[in-house]
Short mmCIF file of C-alpha atoms in Angstrom, two decimals:
data_model
loop_
_atom_site.label_atom_id
_atom_site.label_comp_id
_atom_site.label_asym_id
_atom_site.label_seq_id
_atom_site.Cartn_x
_atom_site.Cartn_y
_atom_site.Cartn_z
CA MET A 1 237.28 138.66 183.96
CA PRO A 2 234.52 137.57 186.17
CA VAL A 3 231.63 139.89 186.75
CA LEU A 4 231.38 141.09 190.30
CA ALA A 5 228.02 140.75 192.02
CA SER A 6 226.28 143.95 193.06
CA HIS A 7 226.24 144.57 196.82
CA ARG A 8 223.36 147.07 196.73
CA LYS A 9 220.27 146.04 198.72
CA PRO A 10 217.07 146.00 196.76
CA ARG A 11 214.86 149.09 197.40
CA PRO A 12 211.83 148.15 199.46
CA ARG A 13 208.48 148.63 197.83
CA VAL A 14 206.28 151.33 199.28
CA ARG A 15 202.64 150.19 199.67
CA SER A 16 200.25 152.67 198.22
CA THR A 17 197.78 154.29 200.69
CA THR A 18 195.37 155.40 198.03
CA PRO A 19 192.72 152.76 198.88
CA ALA A 20 192.73 153.82 202.60
CA ILE A 21 192.33 157.43 201.64
CA GLY A 22 189.49 156.51 199.41
CA PHE A 23 187.77 154.50 202.16
CA THR A 24 188.08 157.37 204.66
CA THR A 25 186.68 159.82 202.16
CA ALA A 26 183.75 157.52 201.46
CA ALA A 27 183.03 157.15 205.19
CA LEU A 28 183.05 160.91 205.69
CA ALA A 29 180.78 161.34 202.75
CA SER A 30 178.39 158.76 204.19
CA VAL A 31 178.27 160.54 207.56
CA THR A 32 177.65 163.87 205.85
CA LEU A 33 174.88 162.33 203.76
CA LEU A 34 173.21 160.81 206.84
CA SER A 35 173.46 164.13 208.69
CA THR A 36 171.91 165.93 205.74
CA GLN A 37 169.12 163.37 205.55
CA SER A 38 168.47 163.72 209.30
CA ALA A 39 168.31 167.49 209.00
CA LEU A 40 165.90 167.20 206.11
CA ALA A 41 163.76 164.57 207.88
CA ALA A 42 160.06 165.41 208.15
CA PRO A 43 159.06 167.07 211.48
CA ALA A 44 156.89 165.23 213.98
CA PRO A 45 153.27 165.02 212.85
CA LYS A 46 151.01 167.78 214.15
CA PRO A 47 148.55 166.56 216.80
CA SER A 48 144.93 166.24 215.77
CA ILE A 49 142.28 168.58 217.13
CA GLU A 50 140.94 165.76 219.27
CA GLU A 51 144.41 165.28 220.78
CA VAL A 52 144.71 169.01 221.36
CA GLN A 53 141.34 169.03 223.10
CA LYS A 54 142.35 166.18 225.39
CA LYS A 55 145.67 167.86 226.14
CA VAL A 56 144.06 171.21 226.95
CA ASP A 57 141.40 169.56 229.13
CA ALA A 58 144.13 167.65 230.97
CA LEU A 59 146.11 170.84 231.54
CA TYR A 60 143.07 172.66 232.92
CA ARG A 61 142.36 169.71 235.17
CA GLN A 62 145.95 169.70 236.41
CA ALA A 63 145.65 173.43 236.99
CA GLY A 64 142.50 172.75 239.00
CA THR A 65 144.36 170.24 241.16
CA ALA A 66 147.22 172.70 241.64
CA THR A 67 144.63 175.34 242.60
CA GLN A 68 143.33 173.11 245.38
CA HIS A 69 146.91 172.67 246.61
CA TYR A 70 147.25 176.46 246.50
CA ASP A 71 144.00 176.96 248.45
CA GLN A 72 145.11 174.40 251.03
CA ALA A 73 148.54 176.00 251.45
CA LYS A 74 147.03 179.49 251.62
CA GLU A 75 144.62 178.46 254.36
CA ALA A 76 147.39 176.70 256.32
CA SER A 77 149.66 179.71 255.92
CA ALA A 78 146.97 182.09 257.19
CA ALA A 79 146.23 179.88 260.19
CA GLN A 80 149.93 179.57 261.01
CA ARG A 81 150.41 183.32 260.68
CA THR A 82 147.60 183.88 263.19
CA LYS A 83 149.23 181.41 265.58
CA VAL A 84 152.65 183.04 265.22
CA ASP A 85 151.20 186.51 265.81
CA GLY A 86 149.47 185.23 268.95
CA LEU A 87 152.70 183.69 270.22
CA LEU A 88 154.66 186.88 269.57
CA ASP A 89 152.07 188.91 271.48
CA ASP A 90 152.24 186.44 274.35
CA ILE A 91 156.05 186.60 274.37
CA ALA A 92 155.92 190.40 274.55
CA LYS A 93 153.56 190.26 277.55
CA ARG A 94 155.73 187.67 279.27
CA ALA A 95 158.80 189.83 278.64
CA ASP A 96 157.10 192.71 280.47
CA LYS A 97 156.32 190.44 283.44
CA LEU A 98 159.86 189.10 283.40
CA ASN A 99 161.25 192.63 283.47
CA ASP A 100 158.98 193.49 286.43
CA ALA A 101 160.29 190.44 288.31
CA ARG A 102 163.86 191.39 287.42
CA ARG A 103 163.32 194.92 288.78
CA THR A 104 161.89 193.49 292.03
CA LEU A 105 164.99 191.35 292.48
CA GLY A 106 167.16 194.34 291.71
CA ASN A 107 165.44 196.38 294.41
CA TYR A 108 166.02 193.63 296.97
CA ALA A 109 169.66 193.35 295.99
CA ALA A 110 170.18 197.11 296.17
CA ALA A 111 168.56 197.33 299.59
CA GLN A 112 170.70 194.53 300.93
CA TYR A 113 173.86 196.14 299.54
CA ARG A 114 172.89 199.55 300.94
CA ASP A 115 171.86 198.41 304.43
CA GLY A 116 174.38 195.62 304.83
CA ALA A 117 173.77 192.50 306.92
CA LEU A 118 174.66 191.90 310.61
CA ALA A 119 174.99 188.59 312.33
CA PRO A 120 172.05 187.68 314.63
CA THR A 121 174.29 187.95 317.79
CA ALA A 122 175.41 191.50 316.93
CA THR A 123 171.85 192.49 316.21
CA PHE A 124 170.75 191.15 319.62
CA PHE A 125 173.37 193.16 321.53
CA LEU A 126 172.66 196.35 319.52
CA ALA A 127 168.91 196.12 320.05
CA ASN A 128 167.30 198.43 322.67
CA ASP A 129 165.54 195.48 324.28
CA PRO A 130 164.96 191.74 323.58
CA GLN A 131 161.46 192.37 322.21
CA SER A 132 162.83 194.77 319.61
CA PHE A 133 165.30 192.11 318.56
CA PHE A 134 162.61 189.49 318.10
CA ASP A 135 160.35 191.92 316.22
CA GLN A 136 163.19 192.87 313.88
CA THR A 137 164.13 189.23 313.35
CA HIS A 138 160.53 188.34 312.44
CA LEU A 139 160.44 191.21 309.95
CA MET A 140 163.70 190.11 308.39
CA ASN A 141 162.42 186.55 308.05
CA ARG A 142 159.33 187.83 306.23
CA MET A 143 161.51 189.92 303.94
CA ALA A 144 163.67 186.89 303.23
CA ALA A 145 160.57 184.86 302.36
CA ASN A 146 159.41 187.62 300.01
CA GLN A 147 162.81 187.70 298.36
CA GLN A 148 162.77 183.95 297.92
CA GLN A 149 159.29 184.14 296.36
CA ALA A 150 160.50 186.87 294.03
CA VAL A 151 163.39 184.68 292.92
CA THR A 152 161.01 181.75 292.36
CA ASP A 153 158.61 183.93 290.35
CA PHE A 154 161.47 185.24 288.24
CA ARG A 155 162.73 181.75 287.45
CA THR A 156 159.21 180.53 286.59
CA LYS A 157 158.54 183.46 284.26
CA GLN A 158 161.97 183.05 282.68
CA ALA A 159 161.29 179.36 281.93
CA GLU A 160 157.83 180.11 280.52
CA ALA A 161 159.22 182.85 278.30
CA SER A 162 161.94 180.53 277.00
CA LYS A 163 159.34 177.84 276.24
CA LYS A 164 157.16 180.30 274.32
CA ARG A 165 160.15 181.59 272.36
CA ALA A 166 161.02 178.02 271.33
CA GLU A 167 157.40 177.43 270.33
CA ALA A 168 157.42 180.64 268.28
CA VAL A 169 160.61 179.55 266.47
CA THR A 170 158.98 176.22 265.55
CA SER A 171 155.82 177.97 264.39
CA LEU A 172 157.83 180.38 262.27
CA GLU A 173 159.58 177.44 260.61
CA THR A 174 156.20 175.85 259.89
CA LEU A 175 154.96 179.16 258.49
CA THR A 176 157.98 179.39 256.22
CA ALA A 177 157.31 175.86 254.93
CA SER A 178 153.65 176.73 254.29
CA GLN A 179 154.63 179.86 252.40
CA THR A 180 157.12 177.87 250.31
CA LYS A 181 154.39 175.36 249.44
CA LEU A 182 152.10 178.27 248.60
CA ARG A 183 154.61 179.73 246.16
CA THR A 184 155.24 176.32 244.59
CA SER A 185 151.52 175.66 244.12
CA LYS A 186 151.03 179.10 242.62
CA GLN A 187 153.86 178.52 240.15
CA ASN A 188 152.42 175.11 239.19
CA VAL A 189 149.05 176.69 238.41
CA GLN A 190 150.65 179.40 236.32
CA ASN A 191 152.79 176.89 234.41
CA LYS A 192 149.82 174.66 233.52
CA LEU A 193 147.71 177.60 232.38
CA ALA A 194 150.58 179.04 230.34
CA GLU A 195 151.09 175.68 228.63
CA ALA A 196 147.39 175.47 227.76
CA ARG A 197 147.39 179.02 226.35
CA THR A 198 150.48 178.28 224.27
CA LEU A 199 148.89 175.15 222.86
CA LEU A 200 145.71 177.01 221.92
CA SER A 201 147.59 179.95 220.41
CA LYS A 202 149.21 177.67 217.81
CA LEU A 203 145.85 176.65 216.31
CA THR A 204 144.67 178.09 213.04
CA ALA A 205 141.26 179.70 212.66
CA GLN A 206 139.89 176.51 211.14
CA GLU A 207 141.34 174.40 213.94
CA LYS A 208 139.84 176.70 216.55
CA ALA A 209 136.48 176.39 214.84
CA ARG A 210 136.80 172.62 214.87
CA LEU A 211 137.75 172.69 218.56
CA ALA A 212 134.67 174.81 219.31
CA GLU A 213 132.56 172.29 217.40
CA LEU A 214 133.92 169.43 219.52
CA GLU A 215 133.20 171.46 222.65
CA GLU A 216 129.57 172.02 221.61
CA LYS A 217 129.21 168.33 220.87
CA LYS A 218 130.52 167.50 224.34
CA LYS A 219 128.06 169.95 225.92
CA ALA A 220 125.16 168.54 223.91
CA GLU A 221 125.90 165.00 225.07
CA ALA A 222 126.16 166.20 228.68
CA ALA A 223 122.83 168.04 228.33
CA ARG A 224 121.19 164.90 226.96
CA LYS A 225 122.30 162.91 229.99
CA ALA A 226 121.04 165.68 232.27
CA GLU A 227 117.62 165.47 230.65
CA GLU A 228 117.56 161.72 231.21
CA LEU A 229 118.39 162.21 234.89
CA ALA A 230 115.69 164.88 235.19
CA LYS A 231 113.08 162.51 233.74
CA LYS A 232 114.13 159.70 236.07
CA GLN A 233 114.03 161.98 239.10
CA ALA A 234 110.61 163.33 238.10
CA ALA A 235 109.26 159.80 237.64
CA ALA A 236 110.71 158.71 241.01
CA LYS A 237 109.15 161.72 242.73
CA ALA A 238 105.76 161.07 241.12
CA GLU A 239 105.89 157.45 242.25
CA ALA A 240 106.85 158.46 245.79
CA ASP A 241 104.02 160.99 245.91
CA ARG A 242 101.54 158.38 244.65
CA LYS A 243 102.58 155.86 247.28
CA ALA A 244 102.46 158.50 249.99
CA GLU A 245 98.96 159.49 248.93
CA GLU A 246 97.81 155.87 248.96
CA ALA A 247 99.33 155.32 252.38
CA GLY A 248 97.73 158.47 253.69
CA SER A 249 94.26 157.72 252.36
CA GLY A 250 94.40 154.16 253.65
CA SER A 251 95.24 155.18 257.21
CA GLY A 252 91.79 156.66 257.92
CA SER A 253 91.22 160.09 256.54
CA GLY A 254 88.43 160.81 258.98
CA SER A 255 90.33 160.72 262.24
CA GLY A 256 93.46 162.64 261.32
CA THR A 257 95.06 161.40 264.51
CA GLY A 258 98.13 159.78 262.98
CA SER A 259 100.33 161.64 260.65
CA GLY A 260 98.05 164.61 260.48
CA THR A 261 99.24 166.02 263.80
CA SER A 262 102.85 165.43 262.80
CA THR A 263 102.62 167.48 259.66
CA GLY A 264 100.58 170.14 261.31
CA THR A 265 97.87 169.99 258.64
CA GLY A 266 95.20 168.27 260.72
CA THR A 267 93.67 166.76 257.60
CA GLY A 268 94.60 163.15 258.25
CA THR A 269 96.00 162.86 254.74
CA GLY A 270 99.65 163.10 255.72
CA THR A 271 102.35 161.04 254.15
CA GLY A 272 103.61 159.37 257.29
CA SER A 273 106.80 161.40 257.29
CA GLY A 274 105.44 164.23 259.35
CA SER A 275 107.93 163.75 262.16
CA ASP A 276 110.72 164.85 259.79
CA SER A 277 108.85 167.76 258.27
CA GLY A 278 110.66 170.30 260.43
CA SER A 279 114.13 169.14 259.41
CA ASP A 280 113.06 168.74 255.78
CA SER A 281 111.71 172.28 255.79
CA GLY A 282 114.97 173.57 257.26
CA ALA A 283 117.02 171.72 254.66
CA THR A 284 114.83 173.09 251.88
CA THR A 285 115.24 176.61 253.22
CA ARG A 286 119.04 176.25 253.38
CA ALA A 287 119.14 174.81 249.86
CA GLY A 288 117.07 177.75 248.64
CA LYS A 289 119.56 180.21 250.14
CA VAL A 290 122.49 178.29 248.67
CA LEU A 291 121.00 178.38 245.17
CA ALA A 292 119.92 182.01 245.47
CA PHE A 293 123.48 182.99 246.31
CA ALA A 294 124.96 180.82 243.55
CA ARG A 295 122.59 182.24 240.92
CA ALA A 296 123.59 185.76 241.93
CA GLN A 297 127.23 184.93 241.13
CA ILE A 298 126.53 183.75 237.55
CA GLY A 299 128.64 185.76 235.13
CA LYS A 300 131.45 186.48 237.58
CA PRO A 301 134.90 185.29 236.44
CA TYR A 302 136.74 182.21 237.60
CA VAL A 303 139.99 183.17 239.31
CA TRP A 304 142.06 180.46 240.96
CA GLY A 305 142.40 180.98 244.69
CA ALA A 306 139.48 183.45 244.82
CA THR A 307 136.67 183.28 247.38
CA GLY A 308 134.58 186.26 246.28
CA PRO A 309 132.86 188.55 246.15
CA SER A 310 133.92 189.59 242.64
CA SER A 311 135.43 186.26 241.51
CA TYR A 312 135.66 182.63 242.61
CA ASP A 313 137.36 179.32 242.05
CA CYS A 314 135.18 176.20 242.24
CA SER A 315 135.49 175.44 245.95
CA GLY A 316 135.51 179.13 246.84
CA LEU A 317 132.04 179.44 245.27
CA THR A 318 130.61 176.41 247.07
CA GLN A 319 132.04 177.54 250.40
CA ALA A 320 130.61 181.05 250.01
CA ALA A 321 127.19 179.72 248.90
CA TRP A 322 126.79 177.47 251.92
CA LYS A 323 128.08 180.22 254.21
CA ALA A 324 125.24 182.39 252.91
CA ALA A 325 122.88 179.67 254.17
CA GLY A 326 124.51 179.71 257.62
CA VAL A 327 126.60 176.55 257.16
CA THR A 328 130.39 176.62 257.36
CA ILE A 329 132.20 174.13 255.15
CA PRO A 330 135.97 173.74 254.54
CA ARG A 331 137.93 175.55 251.84
CA THR A 332 139.14 172.79 249.52
CA THR A 333 137.30 170.14 247.52
CA TRP A 334 139.29 167.44 249.33
CA ASP A 335 137.81 168.56 252.66
CA GLN A 336 134.36 169.50 251.39
CA VAL A 337 133.77 165.98 250.06
CA ASN A 338 133.92 164.69 253.64
CA VAL A 339 131.24 167.06 254.95
CA GLY A 340 127.66 165.89 255.44
CA SER A 341 126.05 162.79 253.96
CA ARG A 342 127.05 160.96 250.79
CA ILE A 343 124.32 161.08 248.13
CA ALA A 344 123.81 158.91 245.05
CA THR A 345 123.54 160.79 241.75
CA ALA A 346 119.95 159.61 241.27
CA ASP A 347 119.01 161.08 244.67
CA LEU A 348 120.54 164.52 244.19
CA GLN A 349 118.57 167.50 245.48
CA PRO A 350 119.11 171.24 244.94
CA GLY A 351 122.01 172.55 247.00
CA ASP A 352 123.93 169.27 247.08
CA LEU A 353 127.61 169.37 246.16
CA VAL A 354 128.77 167.32 243.18
CA PHE A 355 132.48 166.46 242.90
CA PHE A 356 134.39 165.52 239.75
CA TYR A 357 137.44 163.54 238.61
CA ASP A 358 139.25 160.80 240.49
CA ASP A 359 141.40 163.35 242.31
CA ILE A 360 138.32 165.34 243.43
CA SER A 361 139.72 168.53 241.93
CA HIS A 362 136.40 170.18 240.99
CA VAL A 363 133.00 170.80 242.59
CA GLY A 364 129.67 172.34 241.64
CA ILE A 365 126.29 173.09 243.28
CA TYR A 366 123.39 170.95 242.07
CA LYS A 367 120.38 173.05 241.02
CA GLY A 368 118.06 170.30 239.83
CA ASP A 369 117.19 168.58 236.52
CA GLY A 370 120.73 167.29 236.10
CA MET A 371 122.21 170.80 236.10
CA MET A 372 124.64 172.60 238.39
CA ILE A 373 126.09 176.05 239.01
CA HIS A 374 129.88 176.11 239.14
CA ALA A 375 133.01 178.14 238.51
CA PRO A 376 134.47 176.11 235.62
CA LYS A 377 138.05 177.13 234.82
CA PRO A 378 140.30 180.10 234.02
CA GLY A 379 138.91 182.17 231.19
CA ALA A 380 135.31 181.15 231.95
CA ASP A 381 132.60 182.67 234.14
CA VAL A 382 130.37 181.14 236.79
CA ARG A 383 127.58 179.41 234.87
CA GLU A 384 124.96 176.68 234.75
CA GLU A 385 126.04 173.40 233.19
CA SER A 386 125.18 169.72 233.07
CA ILE A 387 126.71 167.66 235.84
CA TYR A 388 127.72 165.19 233.11
CA TYR A 389 130.10 167.67 231.50
CA MET A 390 132.85 166.10 233.61
CA PRO A 391 133.25 162.61 235.10
CA ILE A 392 131.42 162.50 238.44
CA TYR A 393 133.30 161.34 241.53
CA GLY A 394 130.48 161.57 244.04
CA SER A 395 128.10 163.92 245.87
CA VAL A 396 127.43 165.11 249.42
CA ARG A 397 124.71 167.02 251.23
CA PRO A 398 126.19 169.45 253.80
CA GLY A 399 124.36 170.61 256.88
#
């Protein structure tokens, strides 16, 4: 008997997924390992003391710039407030005048309503005689002219009041913008100073000592340059005096008719610059007052935005010092640098203003021998220091 073939279909083979599972597991393990390695990676290297010093100096400089913005905004805000107050006072006065004009018109209107108005023909027939009619008509014409003038005055005052109100609205908007800028500048100063304090607070005692050492080194180098400038200035003055003496003695010491009368000495040994002696004397007197005031402020704290008398920022000190000498200069360093004559560093004289940094964010008062008096920065007091402590931008002589 023949064997019958089987009609069952062969069972399909199931492919094992074990390798895929193994690959996925390996990938997850790799990601976990990388994450662990990243978490255990070494932190960013700590900045060196030199880098910290540069960072702190930069922050204080930025705070100084923000302080000048604050001073500028504060001055603008005060000026705008004064203008707004003046406009509001003017509007109040104009409102009183407008009300007076309105009352005058009201009186005319009430009188006309109370007395009524007759046609000219009726008035003529009701008059006692023709002359009375003409007299009454003339009076009425004058009253009509007065009423018309009252209306004109009212309209004029109304237009002027409206114009002043519009001007006050614009000024108030400007004041609001100035106050917003003032708040922003104040916040910028506070942020920069807070960042500097945070940076310094993270230093160890040894790092702080190292930072102080770098600061002393910086001051010593600045003092050395100041001494060099003092020697050069002394040599230049001695040479100028020698030449002046030679010129004076060679012009005929016996007559004394030239420069002697100009200087007021009558000796005939003048320098030839006698015609300027009055202005030079005045400048010297002003410089003496400037320095006397500045010296009296030494030891008072730097406070940004302050103009005295108990504390100052840099431009507040210079403004107050020159005011003591009878000279008014602007509030900010950016405006003070444009006052007076520009002076080369080698030609500096006591009382001159020396400005620092490319953005002109700091200023000091030259006292001679390469030194200045200035309000340095937050946390420091008004003091004497070399003008080479900071990069010099330029110098001016007010007055």
